[in-house]
Coordinates of C-alpha atoms and ligand atoms in Angstrom, one line a residue:
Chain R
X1 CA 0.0 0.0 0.0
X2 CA 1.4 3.6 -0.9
X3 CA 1.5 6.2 1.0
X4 CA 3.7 9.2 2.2
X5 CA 6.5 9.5 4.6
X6 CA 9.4 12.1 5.4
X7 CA 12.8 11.2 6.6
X8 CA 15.7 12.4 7.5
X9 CA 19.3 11.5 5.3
X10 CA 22.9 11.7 7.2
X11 CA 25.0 11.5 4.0
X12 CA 28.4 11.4 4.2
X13 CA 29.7 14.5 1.7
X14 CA 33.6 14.5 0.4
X15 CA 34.2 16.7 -2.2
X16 CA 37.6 14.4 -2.8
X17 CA 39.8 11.7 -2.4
X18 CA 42.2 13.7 -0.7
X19 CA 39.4 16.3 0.7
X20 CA 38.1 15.6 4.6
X21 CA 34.9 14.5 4.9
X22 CA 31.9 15.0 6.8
X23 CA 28.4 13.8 7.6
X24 CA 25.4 16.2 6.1
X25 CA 22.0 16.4 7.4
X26 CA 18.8 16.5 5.0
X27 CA 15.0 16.2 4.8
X28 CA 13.2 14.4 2.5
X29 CA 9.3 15.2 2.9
X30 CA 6.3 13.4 1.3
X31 CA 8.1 10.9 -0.7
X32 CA 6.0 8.3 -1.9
X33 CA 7.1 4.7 -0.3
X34 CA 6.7 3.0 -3.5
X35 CA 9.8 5.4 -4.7
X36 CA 13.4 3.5 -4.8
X37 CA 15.8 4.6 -2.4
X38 CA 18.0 5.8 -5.7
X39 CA 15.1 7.3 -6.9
X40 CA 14.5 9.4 -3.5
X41 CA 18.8 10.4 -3.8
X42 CA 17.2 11.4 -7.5
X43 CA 15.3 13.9 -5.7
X44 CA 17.3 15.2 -3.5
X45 CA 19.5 15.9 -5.9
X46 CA 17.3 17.6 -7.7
X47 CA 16.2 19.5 -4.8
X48 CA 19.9 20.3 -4.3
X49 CA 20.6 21.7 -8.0
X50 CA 17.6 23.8 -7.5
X51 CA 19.2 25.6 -4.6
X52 CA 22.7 25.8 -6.4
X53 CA 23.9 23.5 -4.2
X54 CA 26.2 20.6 -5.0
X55 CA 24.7 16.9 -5.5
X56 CA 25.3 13.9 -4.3
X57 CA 27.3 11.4 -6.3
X58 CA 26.8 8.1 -5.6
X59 CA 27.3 5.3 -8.1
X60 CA 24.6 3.2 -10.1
X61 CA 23.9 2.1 -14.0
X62 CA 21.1 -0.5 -14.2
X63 CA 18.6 0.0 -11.4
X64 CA 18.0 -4.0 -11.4
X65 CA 20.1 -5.3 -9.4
X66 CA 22.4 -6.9 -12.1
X67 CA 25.0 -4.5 -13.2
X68 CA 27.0 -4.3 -9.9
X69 CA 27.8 -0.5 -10.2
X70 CA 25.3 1.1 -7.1
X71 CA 27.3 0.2 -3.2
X72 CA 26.2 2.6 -0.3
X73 CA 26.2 1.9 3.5
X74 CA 23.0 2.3 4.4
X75 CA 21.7 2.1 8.6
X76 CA 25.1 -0.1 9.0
X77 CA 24.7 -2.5 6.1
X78 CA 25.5 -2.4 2.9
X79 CA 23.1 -2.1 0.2
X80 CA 20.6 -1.2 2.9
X81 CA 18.7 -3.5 5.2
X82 CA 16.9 -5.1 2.5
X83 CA 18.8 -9.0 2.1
X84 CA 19.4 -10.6 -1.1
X85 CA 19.1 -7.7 -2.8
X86 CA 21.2 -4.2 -3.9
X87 CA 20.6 -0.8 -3.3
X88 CA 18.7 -0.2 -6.7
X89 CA 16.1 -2.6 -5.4
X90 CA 15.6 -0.9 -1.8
X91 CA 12.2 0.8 -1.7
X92 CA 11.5 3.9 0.1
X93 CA 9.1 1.6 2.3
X94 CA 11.8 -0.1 4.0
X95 CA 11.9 2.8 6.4
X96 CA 10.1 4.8 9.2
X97 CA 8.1 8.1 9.0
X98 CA 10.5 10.4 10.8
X99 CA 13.6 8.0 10.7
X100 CA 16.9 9.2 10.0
X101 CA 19.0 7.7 7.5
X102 CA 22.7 7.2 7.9
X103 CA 24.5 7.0 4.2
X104 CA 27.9 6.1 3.9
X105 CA 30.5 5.0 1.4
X106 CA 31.9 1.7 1.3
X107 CA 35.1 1.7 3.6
X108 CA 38.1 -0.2 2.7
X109 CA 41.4 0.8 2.5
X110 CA 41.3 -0.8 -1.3
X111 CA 38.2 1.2 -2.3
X112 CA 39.3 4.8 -1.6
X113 CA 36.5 7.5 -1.8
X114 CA 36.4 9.7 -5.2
X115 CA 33.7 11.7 -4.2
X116 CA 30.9 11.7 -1.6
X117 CA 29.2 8.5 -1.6
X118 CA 31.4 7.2 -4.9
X119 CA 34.3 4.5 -4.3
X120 CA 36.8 3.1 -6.4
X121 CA 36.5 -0.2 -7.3
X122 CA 38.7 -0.6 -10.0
X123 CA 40.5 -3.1 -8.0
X124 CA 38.2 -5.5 -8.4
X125 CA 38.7 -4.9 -12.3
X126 CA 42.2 -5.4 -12.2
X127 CA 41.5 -8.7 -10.0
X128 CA 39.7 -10.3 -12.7
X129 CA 42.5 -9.1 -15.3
X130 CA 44.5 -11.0 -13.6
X131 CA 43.0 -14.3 -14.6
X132 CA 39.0 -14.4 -14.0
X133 CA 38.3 -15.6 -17.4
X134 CA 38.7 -18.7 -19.9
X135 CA 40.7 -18.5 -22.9
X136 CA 39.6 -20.1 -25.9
X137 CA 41.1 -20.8 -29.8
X138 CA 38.7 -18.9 -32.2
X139 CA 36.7 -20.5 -34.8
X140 CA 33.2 -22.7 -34.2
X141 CA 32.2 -23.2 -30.8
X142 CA 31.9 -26.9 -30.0
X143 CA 28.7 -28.3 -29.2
X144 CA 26.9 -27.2 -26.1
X145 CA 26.6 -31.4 -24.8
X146 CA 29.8 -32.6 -25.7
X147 CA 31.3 -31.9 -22.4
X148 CA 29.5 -33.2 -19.9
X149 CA 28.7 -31.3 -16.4
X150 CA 26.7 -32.9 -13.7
X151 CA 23.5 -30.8 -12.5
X152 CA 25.1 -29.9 -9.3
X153 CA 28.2 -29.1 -10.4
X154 CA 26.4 -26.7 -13.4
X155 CA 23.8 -25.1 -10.5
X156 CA 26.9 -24.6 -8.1
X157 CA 28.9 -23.2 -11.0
X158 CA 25.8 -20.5 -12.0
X159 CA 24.8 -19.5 -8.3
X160 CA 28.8 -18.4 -7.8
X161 CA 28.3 -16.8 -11.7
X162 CA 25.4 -14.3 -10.1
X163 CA 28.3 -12.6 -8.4
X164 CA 27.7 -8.7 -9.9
X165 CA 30.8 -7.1 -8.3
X166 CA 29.3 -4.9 -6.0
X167 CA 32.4 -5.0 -3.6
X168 CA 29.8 -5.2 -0.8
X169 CA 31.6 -8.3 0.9
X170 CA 34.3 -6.3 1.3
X171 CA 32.4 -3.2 2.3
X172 CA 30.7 -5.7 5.2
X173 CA 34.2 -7.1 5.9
X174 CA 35.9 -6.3 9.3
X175 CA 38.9 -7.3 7.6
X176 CA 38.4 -5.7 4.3
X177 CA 39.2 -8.7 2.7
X178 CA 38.2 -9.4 -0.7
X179 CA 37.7 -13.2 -0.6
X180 CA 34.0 -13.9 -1.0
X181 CA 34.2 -12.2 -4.4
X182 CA 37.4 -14.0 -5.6
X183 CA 36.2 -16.9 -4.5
X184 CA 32.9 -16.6 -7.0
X185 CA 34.9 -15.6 -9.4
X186 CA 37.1 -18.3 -9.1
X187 CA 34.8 -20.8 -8.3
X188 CA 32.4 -20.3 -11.6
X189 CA 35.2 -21.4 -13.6
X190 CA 37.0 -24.1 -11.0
X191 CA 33.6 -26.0 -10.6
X192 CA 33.6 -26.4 -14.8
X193 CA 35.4 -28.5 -17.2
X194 CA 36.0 -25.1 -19.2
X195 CA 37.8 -23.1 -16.6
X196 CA 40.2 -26.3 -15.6
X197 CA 43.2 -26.5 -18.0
X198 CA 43.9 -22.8 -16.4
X199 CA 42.4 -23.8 -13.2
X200 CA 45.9 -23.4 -11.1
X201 CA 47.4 -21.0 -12.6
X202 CA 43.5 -18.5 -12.6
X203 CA 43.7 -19.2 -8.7
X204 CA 47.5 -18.0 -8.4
X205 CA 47.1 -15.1 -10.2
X206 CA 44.0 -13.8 -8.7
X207 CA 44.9 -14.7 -5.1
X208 CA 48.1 -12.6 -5.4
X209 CA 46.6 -9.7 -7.2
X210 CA 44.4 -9.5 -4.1
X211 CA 46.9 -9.3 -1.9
X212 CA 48.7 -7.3 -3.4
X213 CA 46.2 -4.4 -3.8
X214 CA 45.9 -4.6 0.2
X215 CA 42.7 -6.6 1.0
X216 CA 42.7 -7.9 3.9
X217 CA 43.0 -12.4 5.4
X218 CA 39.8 -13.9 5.7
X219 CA 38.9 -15.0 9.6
X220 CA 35.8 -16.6 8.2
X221 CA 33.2 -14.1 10.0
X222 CA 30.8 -14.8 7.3
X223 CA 29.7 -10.6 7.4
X224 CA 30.7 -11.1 3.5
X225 CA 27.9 -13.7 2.6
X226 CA 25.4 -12.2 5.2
X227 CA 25.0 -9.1 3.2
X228 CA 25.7 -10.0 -0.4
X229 CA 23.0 -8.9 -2.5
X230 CA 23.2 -12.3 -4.6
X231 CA 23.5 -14.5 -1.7
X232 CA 27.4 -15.8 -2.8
X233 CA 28.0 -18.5 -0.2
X234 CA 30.4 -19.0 2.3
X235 CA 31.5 -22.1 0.5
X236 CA 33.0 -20.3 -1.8
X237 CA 35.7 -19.2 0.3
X238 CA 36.6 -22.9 1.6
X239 CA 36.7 -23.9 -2.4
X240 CA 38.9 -20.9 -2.7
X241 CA 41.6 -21.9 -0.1
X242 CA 41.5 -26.0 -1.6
X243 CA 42.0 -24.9 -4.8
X244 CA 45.2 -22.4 -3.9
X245 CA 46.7 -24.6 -1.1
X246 CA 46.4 -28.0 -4.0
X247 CA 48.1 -25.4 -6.7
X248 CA 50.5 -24.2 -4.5
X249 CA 51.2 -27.8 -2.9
X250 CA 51.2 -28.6 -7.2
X251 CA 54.2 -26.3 -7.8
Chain O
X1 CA 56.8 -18.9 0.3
X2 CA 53.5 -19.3 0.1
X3 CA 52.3 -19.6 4.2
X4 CA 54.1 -16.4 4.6
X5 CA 53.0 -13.9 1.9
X6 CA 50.0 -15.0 0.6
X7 CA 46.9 -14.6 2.5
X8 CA 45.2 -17.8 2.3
X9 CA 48.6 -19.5 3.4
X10 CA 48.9 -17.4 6.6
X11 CA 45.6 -18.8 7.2
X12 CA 46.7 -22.0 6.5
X13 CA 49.3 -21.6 9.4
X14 CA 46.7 -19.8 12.0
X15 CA 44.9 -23.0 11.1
X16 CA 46.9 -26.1 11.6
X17 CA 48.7 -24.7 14.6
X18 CA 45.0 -23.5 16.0
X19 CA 43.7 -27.4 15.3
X20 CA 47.1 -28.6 17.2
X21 CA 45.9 -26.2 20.0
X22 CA 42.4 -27.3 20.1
X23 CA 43.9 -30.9 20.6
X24 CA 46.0 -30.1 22.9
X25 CA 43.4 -28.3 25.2
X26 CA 41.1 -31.5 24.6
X27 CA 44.0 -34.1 25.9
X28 CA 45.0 -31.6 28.7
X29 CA 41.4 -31.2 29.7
X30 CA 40.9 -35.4 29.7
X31 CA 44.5 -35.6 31.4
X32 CA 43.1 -33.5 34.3
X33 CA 40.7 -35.8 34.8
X34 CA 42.0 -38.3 36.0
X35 CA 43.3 -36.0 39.4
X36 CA 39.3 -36.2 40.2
X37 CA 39.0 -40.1 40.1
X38 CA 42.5 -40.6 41.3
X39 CA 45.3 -38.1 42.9
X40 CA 47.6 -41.0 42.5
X41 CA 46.9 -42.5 39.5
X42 CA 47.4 -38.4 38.7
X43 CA 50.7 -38.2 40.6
X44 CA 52.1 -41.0 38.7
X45 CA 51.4 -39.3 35.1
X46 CA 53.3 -36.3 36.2
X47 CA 55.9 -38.2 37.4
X48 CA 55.9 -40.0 34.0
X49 CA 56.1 -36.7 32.1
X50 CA 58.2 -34.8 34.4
X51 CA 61.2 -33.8 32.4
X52 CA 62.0 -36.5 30.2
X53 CA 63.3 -36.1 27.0
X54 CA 59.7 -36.8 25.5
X55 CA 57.9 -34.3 27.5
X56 CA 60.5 -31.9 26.5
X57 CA 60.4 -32.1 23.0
X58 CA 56.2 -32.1 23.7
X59 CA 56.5 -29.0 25.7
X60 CA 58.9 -26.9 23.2
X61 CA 56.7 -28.5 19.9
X62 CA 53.7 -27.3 22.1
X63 CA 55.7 -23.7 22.8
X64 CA 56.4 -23.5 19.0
X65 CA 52.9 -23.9 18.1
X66 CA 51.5 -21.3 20.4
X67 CA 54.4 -19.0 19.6
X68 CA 53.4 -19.4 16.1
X69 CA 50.0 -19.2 16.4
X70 CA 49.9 -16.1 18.4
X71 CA 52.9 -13.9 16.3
X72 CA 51.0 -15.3 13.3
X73 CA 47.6 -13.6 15.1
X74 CA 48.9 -10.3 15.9
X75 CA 50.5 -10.0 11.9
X76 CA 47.0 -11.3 10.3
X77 CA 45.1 -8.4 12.6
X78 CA 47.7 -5.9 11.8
X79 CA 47.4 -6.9 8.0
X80 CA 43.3 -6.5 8.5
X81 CA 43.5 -3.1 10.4
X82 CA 45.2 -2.1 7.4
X83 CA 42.9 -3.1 5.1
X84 CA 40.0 -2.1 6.5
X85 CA 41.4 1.6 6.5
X86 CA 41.3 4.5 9.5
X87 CA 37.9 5.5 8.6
X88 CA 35.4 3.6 10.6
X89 CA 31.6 3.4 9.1
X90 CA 29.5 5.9 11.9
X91 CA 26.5 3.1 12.1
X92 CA 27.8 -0.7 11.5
X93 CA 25.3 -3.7 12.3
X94 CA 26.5 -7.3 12.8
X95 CA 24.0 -9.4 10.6
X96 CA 22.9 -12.3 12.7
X97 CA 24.7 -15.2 11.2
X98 CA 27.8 -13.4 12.3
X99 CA 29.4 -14.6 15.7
X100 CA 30.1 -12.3 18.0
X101 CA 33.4 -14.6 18.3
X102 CA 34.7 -14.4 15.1
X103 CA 35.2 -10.9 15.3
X104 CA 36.6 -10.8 18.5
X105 CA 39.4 -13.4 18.8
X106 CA 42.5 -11.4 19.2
X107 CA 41.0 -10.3 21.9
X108 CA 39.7 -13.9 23.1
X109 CA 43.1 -15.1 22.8
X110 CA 45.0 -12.0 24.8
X111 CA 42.5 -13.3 27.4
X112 CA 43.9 -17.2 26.9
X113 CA 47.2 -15.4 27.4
X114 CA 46.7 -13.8 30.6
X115 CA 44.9 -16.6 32.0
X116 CA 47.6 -19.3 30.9
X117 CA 50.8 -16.8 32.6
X118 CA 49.1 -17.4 36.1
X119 CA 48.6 -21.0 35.1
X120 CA 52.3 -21.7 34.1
X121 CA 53.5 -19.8 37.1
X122 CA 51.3 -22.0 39.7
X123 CA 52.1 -25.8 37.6
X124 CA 54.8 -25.3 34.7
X125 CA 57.5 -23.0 37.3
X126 CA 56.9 -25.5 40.1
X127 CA 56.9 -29.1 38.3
X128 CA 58.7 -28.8 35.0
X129 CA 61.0 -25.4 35.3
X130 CA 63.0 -27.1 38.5
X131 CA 63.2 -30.6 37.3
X132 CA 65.1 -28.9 34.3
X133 CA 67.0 -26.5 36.4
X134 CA 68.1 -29.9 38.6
X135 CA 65.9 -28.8 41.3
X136 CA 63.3 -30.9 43.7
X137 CA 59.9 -30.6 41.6
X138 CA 56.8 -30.4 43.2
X139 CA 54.5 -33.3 42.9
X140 CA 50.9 -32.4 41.0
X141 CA 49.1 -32.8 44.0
X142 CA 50.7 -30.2 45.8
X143 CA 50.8 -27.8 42.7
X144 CA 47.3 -28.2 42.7
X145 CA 47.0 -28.2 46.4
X146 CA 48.7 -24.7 46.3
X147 CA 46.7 -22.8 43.5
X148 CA 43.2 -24.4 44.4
X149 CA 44.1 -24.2 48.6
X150 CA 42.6 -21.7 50.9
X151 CA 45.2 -18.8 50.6
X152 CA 44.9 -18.7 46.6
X153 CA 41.4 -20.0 45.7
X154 CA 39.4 -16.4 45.4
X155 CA 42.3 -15.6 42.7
X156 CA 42.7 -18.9 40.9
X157 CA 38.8 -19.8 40.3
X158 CA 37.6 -16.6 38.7
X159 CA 41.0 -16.6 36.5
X160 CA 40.6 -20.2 35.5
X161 CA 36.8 -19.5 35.3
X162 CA 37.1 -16.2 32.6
X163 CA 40.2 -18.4 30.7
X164 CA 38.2 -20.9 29.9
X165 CA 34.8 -19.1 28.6
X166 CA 37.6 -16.6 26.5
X167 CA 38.2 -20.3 25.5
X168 CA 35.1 -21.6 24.8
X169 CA 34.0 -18.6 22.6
X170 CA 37.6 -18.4 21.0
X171 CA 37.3 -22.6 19.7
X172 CA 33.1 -22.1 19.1
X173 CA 34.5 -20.0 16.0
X174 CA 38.0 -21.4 15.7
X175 CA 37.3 -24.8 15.3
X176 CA 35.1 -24.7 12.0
X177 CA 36.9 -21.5 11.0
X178 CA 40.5 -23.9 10.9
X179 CA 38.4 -26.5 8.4
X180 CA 37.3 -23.4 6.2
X181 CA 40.6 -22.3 6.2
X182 CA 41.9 -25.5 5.0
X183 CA 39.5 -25.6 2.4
X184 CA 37.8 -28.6 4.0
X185 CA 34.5 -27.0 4.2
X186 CA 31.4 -27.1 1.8
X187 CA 27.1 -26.3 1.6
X188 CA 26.4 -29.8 3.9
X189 CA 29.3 -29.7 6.1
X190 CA 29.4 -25.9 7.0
X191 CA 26.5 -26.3 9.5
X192 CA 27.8 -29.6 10.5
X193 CA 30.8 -27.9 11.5
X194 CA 29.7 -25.2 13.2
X195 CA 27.6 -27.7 15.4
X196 CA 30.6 -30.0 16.2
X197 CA 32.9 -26.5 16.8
X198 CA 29.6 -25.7 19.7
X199 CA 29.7 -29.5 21.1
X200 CA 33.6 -29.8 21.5
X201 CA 34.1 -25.8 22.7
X202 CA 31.4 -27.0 25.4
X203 CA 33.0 -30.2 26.2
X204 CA 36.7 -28.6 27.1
X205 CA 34.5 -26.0 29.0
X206 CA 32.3 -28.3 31.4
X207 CA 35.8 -30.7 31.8
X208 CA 37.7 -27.9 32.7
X209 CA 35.3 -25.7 34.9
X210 CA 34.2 -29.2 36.5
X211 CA 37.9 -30.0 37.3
X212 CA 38.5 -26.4 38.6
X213 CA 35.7 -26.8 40.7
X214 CA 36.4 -29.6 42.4
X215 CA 39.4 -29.2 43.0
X216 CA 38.7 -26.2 44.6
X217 CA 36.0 -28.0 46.8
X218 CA 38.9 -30.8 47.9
X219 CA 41.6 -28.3 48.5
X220 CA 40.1 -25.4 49.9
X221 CA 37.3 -26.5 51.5
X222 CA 38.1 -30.2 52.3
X223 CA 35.2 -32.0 50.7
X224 CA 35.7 -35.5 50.3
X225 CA 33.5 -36.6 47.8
Ligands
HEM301 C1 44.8 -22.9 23.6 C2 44.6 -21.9 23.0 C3 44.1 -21.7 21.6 C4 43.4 -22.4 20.7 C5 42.9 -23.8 21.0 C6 43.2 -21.7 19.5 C7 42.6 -22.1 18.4 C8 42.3 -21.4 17.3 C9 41.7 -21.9 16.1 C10 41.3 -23.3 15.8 C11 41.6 -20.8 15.2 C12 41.0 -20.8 13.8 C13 42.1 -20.7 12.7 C14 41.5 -20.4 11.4 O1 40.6 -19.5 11.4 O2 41.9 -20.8 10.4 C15 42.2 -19.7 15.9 C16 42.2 -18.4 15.3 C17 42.7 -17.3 16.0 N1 43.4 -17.3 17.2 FE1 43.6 -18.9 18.4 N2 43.8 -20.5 19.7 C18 44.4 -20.4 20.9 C19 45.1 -19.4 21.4 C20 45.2 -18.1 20.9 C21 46.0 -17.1 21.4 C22 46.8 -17.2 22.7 C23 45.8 -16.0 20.6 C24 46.3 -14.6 20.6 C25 47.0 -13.9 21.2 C26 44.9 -16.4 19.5 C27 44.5 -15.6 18.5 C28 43.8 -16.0 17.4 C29 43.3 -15.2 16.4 C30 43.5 -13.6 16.3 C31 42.6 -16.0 15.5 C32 41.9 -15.5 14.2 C33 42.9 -15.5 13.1 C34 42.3 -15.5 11.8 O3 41.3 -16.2 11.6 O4 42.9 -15.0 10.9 N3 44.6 -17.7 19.7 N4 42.6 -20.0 17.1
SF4_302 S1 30.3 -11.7 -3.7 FE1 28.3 -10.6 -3.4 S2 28.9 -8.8 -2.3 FE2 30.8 -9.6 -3.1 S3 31.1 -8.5 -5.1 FE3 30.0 -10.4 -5.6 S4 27.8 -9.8 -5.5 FE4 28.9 -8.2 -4.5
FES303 S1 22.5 -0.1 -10.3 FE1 23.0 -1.9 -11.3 S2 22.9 -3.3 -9.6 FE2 22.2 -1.5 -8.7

């Protein structure tokens, strides 16, 4: 059922990476609870450029939930209270009349602020450059049953696939550690008779890029999967480790 | 080398010396024991031990893997600070699935530390320490006689008491974060684990505060049971 409600938003402004920041108070009023919380920011912004002031930039592209691109810390989680699901698909409903707000940016020392709500995340980019991906010989692609895959091994293989990159496993991490996304993105690949022939060398490769762009060790709280909009799971991480530590004991 | 500089091998170290600890604890809580069915039959495997060559290599393997374990704890945490960055989030929630535990185990195991200094100074300095040193050792029953009698009790209960609950919070987590770690872990045995990390962390618990217990009953208090 729609109906009206007026909050408060305690954004977290920054006008640069090297710029101190600071937490900003604002009033939403009337906002329809059938509005997207992105859509509300929309608003505001709006609202904002009216007065000459200077919006909000915050990151987002598909407003589904499948592009990766929108992050925010929203009440102390990120991508909003709302599980299973990313800040483009949090609803205005979600929250009280007269509540306030609290936005943040992501916080790692890997994903440094650009400006007011927007991260870097081009980590993550350079991550999967690193070896999240097959290579194949051009010319006719063989035929879709001539390898065979068992059901759970496909179905396991597709759930880790759903990871969109968010970066909010490390955003949720007390550690800042990366691993829940590495270990989807190794995992889609390690699970498939496709991704094997560069199985070990895909694990090495993207293990040490991680670590070298200063995420932090895993200590298995499990924050990571609790707040992942596509539900990655914890298992992940344990195929993760098997599949360095048997590489590593390979070499 | 790998258990040095990459990340999931410095877990890989945390772990296997964190599973030796965990069975260590277990054989050290079932060792105890035996001191509540029998002070002799007790007396006899500290003699046994004592300071013969095998319970010397034990005890410095033992040293090595807590050594380990806890330089290899303060570097992972000092990595993570790091990584996390100085700029804390200004409202944070723990989702639910999220042990208090597992985000807390430095601090668990300072509190293992503290508790296991007053315990090598009452037992270790007094039976081991001056067997080595060529001294007269004292016998376990009057180690224990010392730190559970009636001029040391009020100290030695609580400390034993807190040890072991840092303890049993510290292996609730541990245990089935070791097997993650190890990549031993998976959809059906996650929650298995996590069940048998519970059981065990409450088994050393109850033998340990049951032995501590008792013994202060016997030694302070003279109950004969
Ligand atoms: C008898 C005592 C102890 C036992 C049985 C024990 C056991 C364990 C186990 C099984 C783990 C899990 C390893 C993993 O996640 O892979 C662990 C982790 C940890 N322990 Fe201990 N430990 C003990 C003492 C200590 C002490 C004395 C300290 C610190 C000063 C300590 C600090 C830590 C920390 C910080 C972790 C988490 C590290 C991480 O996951 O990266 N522990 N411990
Ligand atoms: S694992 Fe989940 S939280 Fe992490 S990047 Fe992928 S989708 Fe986002
Ligand atoms: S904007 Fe694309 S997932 Fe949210």
């Amino acid at each position: 059922m729609e109906k009206n409600i007026s909050f408060k938003l305690k954004i977290w402004r920054q006008a640069g990476p090297k710029e101190e920041g600071r937490f900003e108070l604002y009033e939403l009023n009337d906002i329809p609870t059938d509005t997207s919380f992105l859509e509300a920011l929309d608003i505001l912004n709006e609202q904002l450029v009216e007065k000459g002031e200077e919006p909000i930039m915050f990151d987002h592209d598909c407003r589904e939930g499948i592009c990766g691109m929108c992050s925010l810390y929203i009440n102390g989680h990120p991508h909003g209270p709302a599980t299973g699901a990313t800040t483009c698909q949090l609803y205005v409903r979600r929250f009280h009349d007269g509540e306030t707000i609290t936005v943040e940016p992501w916080r790692s020392a890997a994903f440094p602020v650009i400006k007011d709500l927007m991260v870097n995340r081009n980590a993550f980019d350079q991550i999967q450059q690193a070896g999240g991906y097959v290579s194949f010989n051009t010319g006719g692609a063989q035929d879709a049953n001539a390898l065979p895959i068992s059901k759970v091994a496909a179905d396991e293989a597709m759930d880790s696939a759903t990871c969109i990159g968010c970066g909010a496993c490390v955003a949720a991490c007390k550690n800042g550690s990366a691993m829940l996304f590495v270990s989807a993105k190794v995992s889609q690949f390690a699970l498939l008779p496709q991704g094997k022939p560069e199985a070990k060398r895909r694990v090495k490769a993207m293990l040490a890029k991680m670590d070298e762009l200063g995420f932090g060790n895993c200590t298995n709280t499990g924050a990571c999967a609790a707040e992942c909009p596509k539900n990655i799971k914890l298992s992940n991480i344990a195929r993760l480790n098997r599949e360095y530590i048997c590489a590593k004991c390979a070499d | 080398m790998w258990l040095t500089n990459s990340s999931v091998g410095r877990k890989v170290v945390m772990s296997v010396t964190g599973l030796f600890l965990v069975l260590f604890v277990t054989f050290h809580a079932l060792m105890n024991a035996v001191a509540i069915f029998s002070l002799k039959a007790y007396e006899a495997i500290c003699e046994f031990l004592g300071a013969n060559w095998y319970a010397l290599v034990g005890t410095a393997v033992l040293a090595a893997g807590f050594a380990i374990h806890i330089i290899y704890a303060f570097w992972l945490t000092y990595q993570n600070r790091k990584a996390r960055g100085s700029d804390s989030y200004d409202v944070s929630a723990r989702p639910k699935t999220v042990s208090w535990a597992s985000q807390n185990m430095l601090v668990l195991g300072l509190i293992v530390v503290c508790f296991m200094i007053v315990h090598l100074i009452q037992f270790w300095a007094k039976m081991q320490l001056p067997e080595i040193m060529g001294e007269r050792p004292a016998g376990g029953e009057e180690a224990l006689g010392a730190a559970f009698g009636p001029e040391w009790w009020y100290y030695t209960l609580p400390i034993y008491l807190l040890g072991f609950c840092a303890l049993w919070f510290h292996i609730s987590h541990g245990f089935w974060s070791a097997f993650q770690s190890i990549g031993v872990n998976g959809n059906n045995w996650l929650p298995r684990l996590k069940k048998i990390a519970m059981g065990w962390a409450t088994l050393v618990f109850v033998l340990f505060a049951v032995e501590a217990i008792y013994f202060t009953l016997h030694f302070a208090f003279g109950t004969n049971f």
